[in-house]
PDB file of C-alpha atoms in Angstrom:
ATOM      1  CA  MET A   1       0.000   0.000   0.000  1.00 94.00           C
ATOM      2  CA  VAL A   2       1.322   3.440  -0.947  1.00 96.00           C
ATOM      3  CA  PHE A   3       0.097   6.554   0.856  1.00 97.00           C
ATOM      4  CA  LEU A   4       0.666   9.886  -0.877  1.00 97.00           C
ATOM      5  CA  HIS A   5       0.420  12.731   1.611  1.00 97.00           C
ATOM      6  CA  ILE A   6      -0.538  16.143   0.237  1.00 96.00           C
ATOM      7  CA  GLY A   7      -1.045  19.062   2.589  1.00 93.00           C
ATOM      8  CA  MET A   8      -1.818  22.690   1.809  1.00 91.00           C
ATOM      9  CA  SER A   9      -0.514  23.942   5.147  1.00 88.00           C
ATOM     10  CA  LYS A  10       3.246  24.266   5.407  1.00 87.00           C
ATOM     11  CA  ALA A  11       3.078  24.001   9.197  1.00 87.00           C
ATOM     12  CA  GLY A  12       0.769  20.976   9.110  1.00 91.00           C
ATOM     13  CA  SER A  13       2.815  19.177   6.466  1.00 93.00           C
ATOM     14  CA  SER A  14       6.055  19.899   8.297  1.00 92.00           C
ATOM     15  CA  ALA A  15       4.553  18.526  11.525  1.00 92.00           C
ATOM     16  CA  ILE A  16       3.512  15.294   9.791  1.00 95.00           C
ATOM     17  CA  GLN A  17       6.890  14.895   8.102  1.00 95.00           C
ATOM     18  CA  GLN A  18       8.739  15.502  11.359  1.00 93.00           C
ATOM     19  CA  ALA A  19       6.539  12.947  13.124  1.00 94.00           C
ATOM     20  CA  LEU A  20       7.307  10.396  10.406  1.00 96.00           C
ATOM     21  CA  VAL A  21      11.034  10.981  10.821  1.00 95.00           C
ATOM     22  CA  ASP A  22      10.940  10.962  14.626  1.00 94.00           C
ATOM     23  CA  ASN A  23       8.974   7.695  14.705  1.00 95.00           C
ATOM     24  CA  ASP A  24      10.884   6.022  11.893  1.00 95.00           C
ATOM     25  CA  ALA A  25      12.188   3.086  13.923  1.00 95.00           C
ATOM     26  CA  VAL A  26       8.796   2.194  15.406  1.00 95.00           C
ATOM     27  CA  LEU A  27       7.016   2.619  12.078  1.00 96.00           C
ATOM     28  CA  ARG A  28       9.469   0.267  10.362  1.00 95.00           C
ATOM     29  CA  THR A  29       8.787  -2.435  12.949  1.00 94.00           C
ATOM     30  CA  CYS A  30       5.114  -2.043  11.980  1.00 94.00           C
ATOM     31  CA  GLY A  31       5.859  -2.472   8.281  1.00 95.00           C
ATOM     32  CA  ILE A  32       5.601   1.251   7.447  1.00 97.00           C
ATOM     33  CA  ILE A  33       8.482   3.054   5.743  1.00 97.00           C
ATOM     34  CA  TYR A  34       9.086   6.728   4.990  1.00 98.00           C
ATOM     35  CA  PRO A  35      11.776   6.386   2.294  1.00 97.00           C
ATOM     36  CA  LEU A  36      15.000   8.345   2.382  1.00 97.00           C
ATOM     37  CA  SER A  37      15.081   8.397  -1.408  1.00 96.00           C
ATOM     38  CA  GLY A  38      13.754  11.649  -2.842  1.00 96.00           C
ATOM     39  CA  ARG A  39      13.897  13.597   0.386  1.00 96.00           C
ATOM     40  CA  ARG A  40      15.241  17.081   0.835  1.00 94.00           C
ATOM     41  CA  GLY A  41      14.975  17.940   4.473  1.00 90.00           C
ATOM     42  CA  ASN A  42      12.039  15.928   5.795  1.00 94.00           C
ATOM     43  CA  ALA A  43       9.852  16.033   2.659  1.00 96.00           C
ATOM     44  CA  HIS A  44      10.027  14.325  -0.722  1.00 97.00           C
ATOM     45  CA  PHE A  45      10.696  17.545  -2.622  1.00 96.00           C
ATOM     46  CA  LYS A  46      12.966  15.798  -5.130  1.00 97.00           C
ATOM     47  CA  ILE A  47      10.129  13.514  -6.247  1.00 97.00           C
ATOM     48  CA  ASN A  48       7.909  16.554  -6.700  1.00 96.00           C
ATOM     49  CA  GLU A  49      10.591  18.481  -8.598  1.00 95.00           C
ATOM     50  CA  ASP A  50      11.194  15.525 -10.923  1.00 95.00           C
ATOM     51  CA  LEU A  51       7.532  15.466 -11.874  1.00 94.00           C
ATOM     52  CA  ARG A  52       7.006  19.210 -12.199  1.00 91.00           C
ATOM     53  CA  ARG A  53      10.169  20.122 -14.078  1.00 87.00           C
ATOM     54  CA  ARG A  54      10.552  17.239 -16.502  1.00 84.00           C
ATOM     55  CA  ARG A  55       7.804  14.688 -15.770  1.00 86.00           C
ATOM     56  CA  ALA A  56      10.472  12.290 -14.585  1.00 92.00           C
ATOM     57  CA  THR A  57      10.136   9.666 -11.852  1.00 95.00           C
ATOM     58  CA  ASP A  58      13.724   8.746 -11.002  1.00 95.00           C
ATOM     59  CA  HIS A  59      13.522   9.596  -7.297  1.00 96.00           C
ATOM     60  CA  LEU A  60      10.034   8.127  -6.973  1.00 96.00           C
ATOM     61  CA  GLN A  61      11.163   4.812  -8.421  1.00 96.00           C
ATOM     62  CA  ARG A  62      14.130   4.722  -6.037  1.00 96.00           C
ATOM     63  CA  ALA A  63      11.769   5.345  -3.097  1.00 97.00           C
ATOM     64  CA  LEU A  64       9.533   2.479  -4.222  1.00 96.00           C
ATOM     65  CA  VAL A  65      12.529   0.149  -4.580  1.00 95.00           C
ATOM     66  CA  GLU A  66      13.661   1.136  -1.082  1.00 95.00           C
ATOM     67  CA  ALA A  67      10.220   0.117   0.219  1.00 93.00           C
ATOM     68  CA  GLU A  68       9.885  -3.172  -1.680  1.00 90.00           C
ATOM     69  CA  ARG A  69      10.029  -5.378   1.403  1.00 88.00           C
ATOM     70  CA  VAL A  70       7.499  -3.539   3.558  1.00 91.00           C
ATOM     71  CA  GLU A  71       3.723  -3.486   3.552  1.00 92.00           C
ATOM     72  CA  THR A  72       3.224   0.280   3.581  1.00 96.00           C
ATOM     73  CA  VAL A  73       5.179   3.180   2.066  1.00 97.00           C
ATOM     74  CA  VAL A  74       4.504   6.853   2.725  1.00 98.00           C
ATOM     75  CA  ILE A  75       5.465   9.561   0.212  1.00 98.00           C
ATOM     76  CA  SER A  76       4.960  13.133   1.451  1.00 97.00           C
ATOM     77  CA  CYS A  77       5.294  16.566  -0.135  1.00 95.00           C
ATOM     78  CA  GLU A  78       2.929  19.520   0.171  1.00 91.00           C
ATOM     79  CA  GLY A  79       3.965  20.599  -3.334  1.00 91.00           C
ATOM     80  CA  PHE A  80       2.172  17.603  -4.880  1.00 95.00           C
ATOM     81  CA  TRP A  81      -1.086  19.560  -4.908  1.00 93.00           C
ATOM     82  CA  LEU A  82       0.343  21.843  -7.614  1.00 91.00           C
ATOM     83  CA  LEU A  83       0.951  18.964 -10.034  1.00 94.00           C
ATOM     84  CA  GLY A  84      -0.965  19.224 -13.304  1.00 93.00           C
ATOM     85  CA  ASP A  85      -3.078  16.604 -15.049  1.00 94.00           C
ATOM     86  CA  ASP A  86      -0.185  15.125 -17.048  1.00 94.00           C
ATOM     87  CA  GLU A  87       2.113  15.006 -14.033  1.00 95.00           C
ATOM     88  CA  VAL A  88      -0.439  13.210 -11.870  1.00 96.00           C
ATOM     89  CA  ALA A  89      -1.040  10.767 -14.722  1.00 95.00           C
ATOM     90  CA  CYS A  90       2.728  10.180 -14.945  1.00 95.00           C
ATOM     91  CA  LEU A  91       2.846   9.491 -11.201  1.00 95.00           C
ATOM     92  CA  ALA A  92      -0.073   7.072 -11.497  1.00 96.00           C
ATOM     93  CA  GLU A  93       1.598   5.223 -14.368  1.00 95.00           C
ATOM     94  CA  THR A  94       4.747   4.799 -12.291  1.00 95.00           C
ATOM     95  CA  MET A  95       2.726   3.327  -9.432  1.00 95.00           C
ATOM     96  CA  GLY A  96       1.566   0.579 -11.757  1.00 92.00           C
ATOM     97  CA  GLU A  97      -0.585  -2.031 -10.017  1.00 92.00           C
ATOM     98  CA  ARG A  98       0.237  -0.817  -6.501  1.00 94.00           C
ATOM     99  CA  LYS A  99      -2.705   0.091  -4.296  1.00 96.00           C
ATOM    100  CA  VAL A 100      -2.470   3.838  -3.628  1.00 97.00           C
ATOM    101  CA  GLN A 101      -4.391   6.165  -1.350  1.00 97.00           C
ATOM    102  CA  VAL A 102      -3.971   9.939  -1.394  1.00 98.00           C
ATOM    103  CA  VAL A 103      -4.315  11.632   1.998  1.00 98.00           C
ATOM    104  CA  LEU A 104      -5.169  15.240   1.179  1.00 97.00           C
ATOM    105  CA  TYR A 105      -5.565  18.113   3.634  1.00 97.00           C
ATOM    106  CA  LEU A 106      -7.419  21.029   2.047  1.00 96.00           C
ATOM    107  CA  ARG A 107      -7.136  24.463   3.596  1.00 94.00           C
ATOM    108  CA  HIS A 108      -9.768  27.173   3.467  1.00 93.00           C
ATOM    109  CA  PRO A 109      -8.784  29.350   0.438  1.00 93.00           C
ATOM    110  CA  GLY A 110      -8.719  32.607   2.405  1.00 92.00           C
ATOM    111  CA  SER A 111      -6.555  31.049   5.094  1.00 90.00           C
ATOM    112  CA  TYR A 112      -4.281  29.393   2.540  1.00 92.00           C
ATOM    113  CA  LEU A 113      -3.713  32.559   0.485  1.00 94.00           C
ATOM    114  CA  SER A 114      -2.992  34.670   3.548  1.00 93.00           C
ATOM    115  CA  SER A 115      -0.467  32.124   4.827  1.00 91.00           C
ATOM    116  CA  SER A 116       1.084  31.527   1.397  1.00 92.00           C
ATOM    117  CA  TYR A 117       1.684  35.235   0.873  1.00 94.00           C
ATOM    118  CA  ARG A 118       3.580  35.459   4.155  1.00 93.00           C
ATOM    119  CA  GLN A 119       5.512  32.241   3.502  1.00 90.00           C
ATOM    120  CA  GLY A 120       6.749  33.736   0.239  1.00 92.00           C
ATOM    121  CA  ILE A 121       8.064  36.794   2.056  1.00 93.00           C
ATOM    122  CA  LYS A 122       9.798  34.712   4.726  1.00 91.00           C
ATOM    123  CA  GLN A 123      11.220  31.882   2.631  1.00 87.00           C
ATOM    124  CA  LYS A 124      11.452  33.057  -0.977  1.00 89.00           C
ATOM    125  CA  GLY A 125      12.259  36.721  -0.679  1.00 92.00           C
ATOM    126  CA  ARG A 126       8.904  37.804  -2.120  1.00 92.00           C
ATOM    127  CA  THR A 127       8.698  41.506  -3.010  1.00 93.00           C
ATOM    128  CA  ARG A 128       5.245  41.622  -4.582  1.00 92.00           C
ATOM    129  CA  SER A 129       2.304  43.447  -3.063  1.00 93.00           C
ATOM    130  CA  VAL A 130      -0.835  41.593  -1.972  1.00 95.00           C
ATOM    131  CA  GLU A 131      -2.626  42.797  -5.109  1.00 94.00           C
ATOM    132  CA  THR A 132       0.125  41.599  -7.471  1.00 94.00           C
ATOM    133  CA  TYR A 133       0.285  38.221  -5.733  1.00 94.00           C
ATOM    134  CA  LEU A 134      -3.486  37.871  -5.974  1.00 94.00           C
ATOM    135  CA  ALA A 135      -3.406  38.631  -9.701  1.00 93.00           C
ATOM    136  CA  GLY A 136      -1.075  35.664 -10.175  1.00 91.00           C
ATOM    137  CA  VAL A 137      -3.309  33.388  -8.093  1.00 90.00           C
ATOM    138  CA  ARG A 138      -6.355  34.362 -10.157  1.00 89.00           C
ATOM    139  CA  LYS A 139      -4.510  33.620 -13.391  1.00 85.00           C
ATOM    140  CA  GLU A 140      -3.394  30.179 -12.196  1.00 83.00           C
ATOM    141  CA  ASP A 141      -6.886  29.251 -10.916  1.00 84.00           C
ATOM    142  CA  ARG A 142      -5.078  27.669  -7.991  1.00 85.00           C
ATOM    143  CA  MET A 143      -8.049  27.517  -5.612  1.00 91.00           C
ATOM    144  CA  ASN A 144     -10.256  25.352  -7.841  1.00 94.00           C
ATOM    145  CA  TYR A 145     -10.568  22.475  -5.371  1.00 96.00           C
ATOM    146  CA  PRO A 146     -13.180  20.530  -7.386  1.00 97.00           C
ATOM    147  CA  ARG A 147     -10.725  20.380 -10.290  1.00 96.00           C
ATOM    148  CA  LEU A 148      -7.927  19.365  -7.911  1.00 96.00           C
ATOM    149  CA  LEU A 149     -10.027  16.549  -6.448  1.00 97.00           C
ATOM    150  CA  GLU A 150     -11.072  15.233  -9.837  1.00 97.00           C
ATOM    151  CA  ARG A 151      -7.473  15.353 -11.074  1.00 97.00           C
ATOM    152  CA  TRP A 152      -6.325  13.048  -8.278  1.00 97.00           C
ATOM    153  CA  GLY A 153      -9.562  11.072  -7.957  1.00 97.00           C
ATOM    154  CA  ARG A 154      -9.280  10.051 -11.589  1.00 96.00           C
ATOM    155  CA  HIS A 155      -6.318   7.841 -10.669  1.00 97.00           C
ATOM    156  CA  PHE A 156      -6.346   7.206  -6.922  1.00 97.00           C
ATOM    157  CA  SER A 157      -8.514   6.609  -3.885  1.00 97.00           C
ATOM    158  CA  LEU A 158      -8.773   9.818  -1.842  1.00 98.00           C
ATOM    159  CA  ARG A 159      -9.089  10.512   1.876  1.00 98.00           C
ATOM    160  CA  VAL A 160      -9.815  14.236   2.220  1.00 97.00           C
ATOM    161  CA  ARG A 161      -9.860  16.339   5.386  1.00 97.00           C
ATOM    162  CA  ALA A 162     -10.182  20.060   6.053  1.00 96.00           C
ATOM    163  CA  TYR A 163      -6.936  21.233   7.606  1.00 95.00           C
ATOM    164  CA  GLU A 164      -8.763  23.616   9.952  1.00 93.00           C
ATOM    165  CA  ALA A 165     -10.774  20.664  11.321  1.00 93.00           C
ATOM    166  CA  VAL A 166      -7.683  18.739  12.478  1.00 93.00           C
ATOM    167  CA  ARG A 167      -4.960  21.376  12.763  1.00 86.00           C
ATOM    168  CA  GLY A 168      -4.362  20.761  16.471  1.00 84.00           C
ATOM    169  CA  ALA A 169      -3.955  17.016  16.031  1.00 91.00           C
ATOM    170  CA  ILE A 170      -2.967  16.588  12.401  1.00 94.00           C
ATOM    171  CA  GLU A 171      -0.114  14.203  13.207  1.00 94.00           C
ATOM    172  CA  ALA A 172      -2.424  11.779  14.991  1.00 94.00           C
ATOM    173  CA  ASP A 173      -5.026  12.078  12.225  1.00 96.00           C
ATOM    174  CA  PHE A 174      -2.458  11.204   9.584  1.00 96.00           C
ATOM    175  CA  MET A 175      -0.887   8.371  11.559  1.00 96.00           C
ATOM    176  CA  GLN A 176      -4.317   6.857  12.034  1.00 95.00           C
ATOM    177  CA  ALA A 177      -4.950   7.153   8.287  1.00 96.00           C
ATOM    178  CA  ILE A 178      -1.840   5.126   7.417  1.00 97.00           C
ATOM    179  CA  GLY A 179      -2.553   2.449  10.010  1.00 95.00           C
ATOM    180  CA  ALA A 180       0.165   3.386  12.500  1.00 95.00           C
ATOM    181  CA  PRO A 181      -0.404   2.245  16.113  1.00 93.00           C
ATOM    182  CA  LEU A 182      -1.141   5.447  18.048  1.00 90.00           C
ATOM    183  CA  ASP A 183      -0.298   3.752  21.341  1.00 90.00           C
ATOM    184  CA  ARG A 184       3.283   3.135  20.211  1.00 91.00           C
ATOM    185  CA  ILE A 185       4.255   6.365  18.489  1.00 89.00           C
ATOM    186  CA  ASP A 186       4.849   9.940  19.589  1.00 86.00           C
ATOM    187  CA  VAL A 187       2.404  12.380  17.997  1.00 81.00           C
ATOM    188  CA  ARG A 188       3.064  15.369  20.229  1.00 76.00           C
ATOM    189  CA  ARG A 189       2.943  18.685  18.416  1.00 64.00           C
ATOM    190  CA  ARG A 190       6.382  19.931  17.363  1.00 62.00           C
ATOM    191  CA  VAL A 191       7.067  23.552  16.532  1.00 56.00           C
ATOM    192  CA  VAL A 192       8.689  23.079  13.128  1.00 57.00           C
ATOM    193  CA  ASN A 193       7.482  26.071  11.124  1.00 60.00           C
ATOM    194  CA  VAL A 194       7.025  29.133  13.314  1.00 67.00           C
ATOM    195  CA  THR A 195       5.110  31.994  11.717  1.00 75.00           C
ATOM    196  CA  PRO A 196       6.579  35.392  12.683  1.00 83.00           C
ATOM    197  CA  SER A 197       4.347  38.353  13.463  1.00 87.00           C
ATOM    198  CA  ASP A 198       3.009  40.621  10.744  1.00 91.00           C
ATOM    199  CA  GLY A 199       5.433  43.299  11.917  1.00 91.00           C
ATOM    200  CA  ALA A 200       8.338  40.921  11.279  1.00 91.00           C
ATOM    201  CA  HIS A 201       6.937  40.148   7.839  1.00 93.00           C
ATOM    202  CA  GLN A 202       6.765  43.875   7.085  1.00 92.00           C
ATOM    203  CA  VAL A 203      10.474  44.242   7.895  1.00 93.00           C
ATOM    204  CA  MET A 204      11.336  41.204   5.760  1.00 93.00           C
ATOM    205  CA  LEU A 205       9.263  42.563   2.870  1.00 94.00           C
ATOM    206  CA  TRP A 206      11.082  45.918   3.003  1.00 93.00           C
ATOM    207  CA  ALA A 207      14.432  44.108   3.088  1.00 94.00           C
ATOM    208  CA  ASN A 208      13.437  41.961   0.101  1.00 95.00           C
ATOM    209  CA  ARG A 209      12.534  45.072  -1.881  1.00 95.00           C
ATOM    210  CA  LEU A 210      15.452  47.300  -0.937  1.00 94.00           C
ATOM    211  CA  LEU A 211      18.470  45.045  -0.421  1.00 94.00           C
ATOM    212  CA  PRO A 212      20.492  42.664  -2.605  1.00 94.00           C
ATOM    213  CA  ALA A 213      19.357  39.048  -2.310  1.00 92.00           C
ATOM    214  CA  PHE A 214      22.231  37.896  -0.090  1.00 91.00           C
ATOM    215  CA  LEU A 215      21.637  40.753   2.370  1.00 94.00           C
ATOM    216  CA  SER A 216      17.865  40.370   2.451  1.00 94.00           C
ATOM    217  CA  TRP A 217      18.358  36.677   3.241  1.00 93.00           C
ATOM    218  CA  ARG A 218      20.493  37.662   6.252  1.00 93.00           C
ATOM    219  CA  VAL A 219      17.849  40.126   7.406  1.00 92.00           C
ATOM    220  CA  ARG A 220      15.091  37.525   7.104  1.00 92.00           C
ATOM    221  CA  ARG A 221      17.105  35.032   9.117  1.00 89.00           C
ATOM    222  CA  ALA A 222      17.784  37.600  11.848  1.00 90.00           C
ATOM    223  CA  VAL A 223      14.194  38.818  11.981  1.00 89.00           C
ATOM    224  CA  ARG A 224      12.809  35.267  12.295  1.00 82.00           C
ATOM    225  CA  ARG A 225      14.828  34.889  15.475  1.00 77.00           C
ATOM    226  CA  SER A 226      13.523  38.068  17.104  1.00 76.00           C
ATOM    227  CA  GLY A 227      10.267  38.830  15.325  1.00 72.00           C
ATOM    228  CA  TRP A 228       8.585  40.007  18.547  1.00 76.00           C
ATOM    229  CA  ARG A 229      10.675  43.199  18.365  1.00 83.00           C
ATOM    230  CA  PHE A 230       8.536  44.383  15.435  1.00 87.00           C
ATOM    231  CA  ASP A 231       5.077  43.705  16.854  1.00 85.00           C
ATOM    232  CA  PHE A 232       4.426  47.469  16.955  1.00 86.00           C
ATOM    233  CA  LEU A 233       4.301  47.654  13.151  1.00 89.00           C
ATOM    234  CA  PRO A 234       0.867  47.571  11.446  1.00 88.00           C
ATOM    235  CA  PRO A 235      -0.568  44.262  10.210  1.00 89.00           C
ATOM    236  CA  ILE A 236      -0.463  43.273   6.556  1.00 91.00           C
ATOM    237  CA  ASP A 237      -3.723  44.187   4.849  1.00 93.00           C
ATOM    238  CA  ASP A 238      -4.623  40.801   3.365  1.00 93.00           C
ATOM    239  CA  GLU A 239      -8.370  41.412   3.136  1.00 94.00           C
ATOM    240  CA  PRO A 240      -8.218  41.192  -0.703  1.00 95.00           C
ATOM    241  CA  LEU A 241      -6.895  37.629  -0.324  1.00 94.00           C
ATOM    242  CA  ARG A 242      -9.575  36.628   2.172  1.00 93.00           C
ATOM    243  CA  ARG A 243     -12.301  38.264   0.084  1.00 93.00           C
ATOM    244  CA  TYR A 244     -11.140  36.344  -2.984  1.00 94.00           C
ATOM    245  CA  GLY A 245     -11.099  33.172  -0.894  1.00 93.00           C
ATOM    246  CA  ARG A 246     -14.759  33.686  -0.053  1.00 92.00           C
ATOM    247  CA  GLU A 247     -15.575  34.298  -3.738  1.00 93.00           C
ATOM    248  CA  VAL A 248     -13.815  31.075  -4.716  1.00 93.00           C
ATOM    249  CA  VAL A 249     -15.755  29.038  -2.168  1.00 94.00           C
ATOM    250  CA  GLN A 250     -19.060  30.347  -3.539  1.00 92.00           C
ATOM    251  CA  ALA A 251     -18.081  29.264  -7.061  1.00 94.00           C
ATOM    252  CA  TRP A 252     -17.178  25.646  -6.195  1.00 95.00           C
ATOM    253  CA  ASP A 253     -19.064  22.769  -7.766  1.00 96.00           C
ATOM    254  CA  LEU A 254     -20.493  21.315  -4.563  1.00 96.00           C
ATOM    255  CA  ASP A 255     -21.522  18.061  -6.217  1.00 97.00           C
ATOM    256  CA  VAL A 256     -17.857  17.330  -6.870  1.00 97.00           C
ATOM    257  CA  MET A 257     -16.828  18.485  -3.399  1.00 97.00           C
ATOM    258  CA  ARG A 258     -19.384  16.193  -1.729  1.00 97.00           C
ATOM    259  CA  ARG A 259     -18.158  13.267  -3.774  1.00 97.00           C
ATOM    260  CA  TYR A 260     -14.782  13.451  -2.031  1.00 97.00           C
ATOM    261  CA  VAL A 261     -15.061  15.559   1.141  1.00 97.00           C
ATOM    262  CA  PRO A 262     -16.877  14.370   4.300  1.00 97.00           C
ATOM    263  CA  GLU A 263     -19.817  16.621   5.126  1.00 96.00           C
ATOM    264  CA  GLU A 264     -18.390  17.900   8.415  1.00 95.00           C
ATOM    265  CA  ASP A 265     -15.124  18.849   6.747  1.00 96.00           C
ATOM    266  CA  LEU A 266     -16.973  20.473   3.864  1.00 96.00           C
ATOM    267  CA  LYS A 267     -18.810  22.702   6.352  1.00 94.00           C
ATOM    268  CA  VAL A 268     -15.434  23.908   7.619  1.00 94.00           C
ATOM    269  CA  LEU A 269     -14.226  24.680   4.091  1.00 94.00           C
ATOM    270  CA  LEU A 270     -17.456  26.514   3.259  1.00 92.00           C
ATOM    271  CA  ALA A 271     -17.452  28.616   6.432  1.00 86.00           C
ATOM    272  CA  THR A 272     -17.350  32.394   6.003  1.00 65.00           C
ATOM    273  CA  GLU A 273     -14.607  32.689   8.615  1.00 56.00           C
ATOM    274  CA  GLU A 274     -11.447  30.667   8.053  1.00 53.00           C
ATOM    275  CA  GLY A 275     -10.649  30.033  11.693  1.00 48.00           C
ATOM    276  CA  VAL A 276      -7.266  31.754  11.603  1.00 42.00           C
TER     277      VAL A 276
END
């Protein structure tokens, strides 16, 4: 059995990946492996990059070979949700006759966009305004969850949860999904992706815009360590992102959503407030 983990929350995905690494020895005794092949850090970014950049599966095939003698293999990368139709089809072809289940954590669009904008400032040196970022999101049609679900559901069995419904216990929810014994593993929450204050993000954004890349990277690293010093700065006005998130939700094909998403989780995704 192959489990493909896809999460739209960086913090949630990082927590799951860290839990998989921390419990590696116990999981292996239970016939569950989180392959080393294809990993960068704790996630299988190399598998994702293979598929997105050249529709290749070299690292994926190595991960599957590594897991040949176990019952269950887990492949995890939050970036999988950005794969296109052809790339998902390529992944499915590589899986062959293996039984595969996709464990997908959807995030409320307003919550996702707000978090993604800040992540780009902190990690990628983003310089764009909220409005410019939103224009790119609109063009990519990135929040079309019904299309996302059909893309993956065409090839695999799906288990879909709303991230906001399980965010406080996402590690335990995932471990239960893959059949791990909760009484034998450690699923305590680990702080693996701290989100600085909006004031800290404002400083990082100014540094990204005004300084050379190598200097702005140093500023971002320093600010992440002492972000509380900038709490006096005004918050980022991300209302355009949240408003667009609400518009997207209203345009979803609910027949498709109900086909894949449990009703209680769908209520969370359809809520006016994103719970953040």
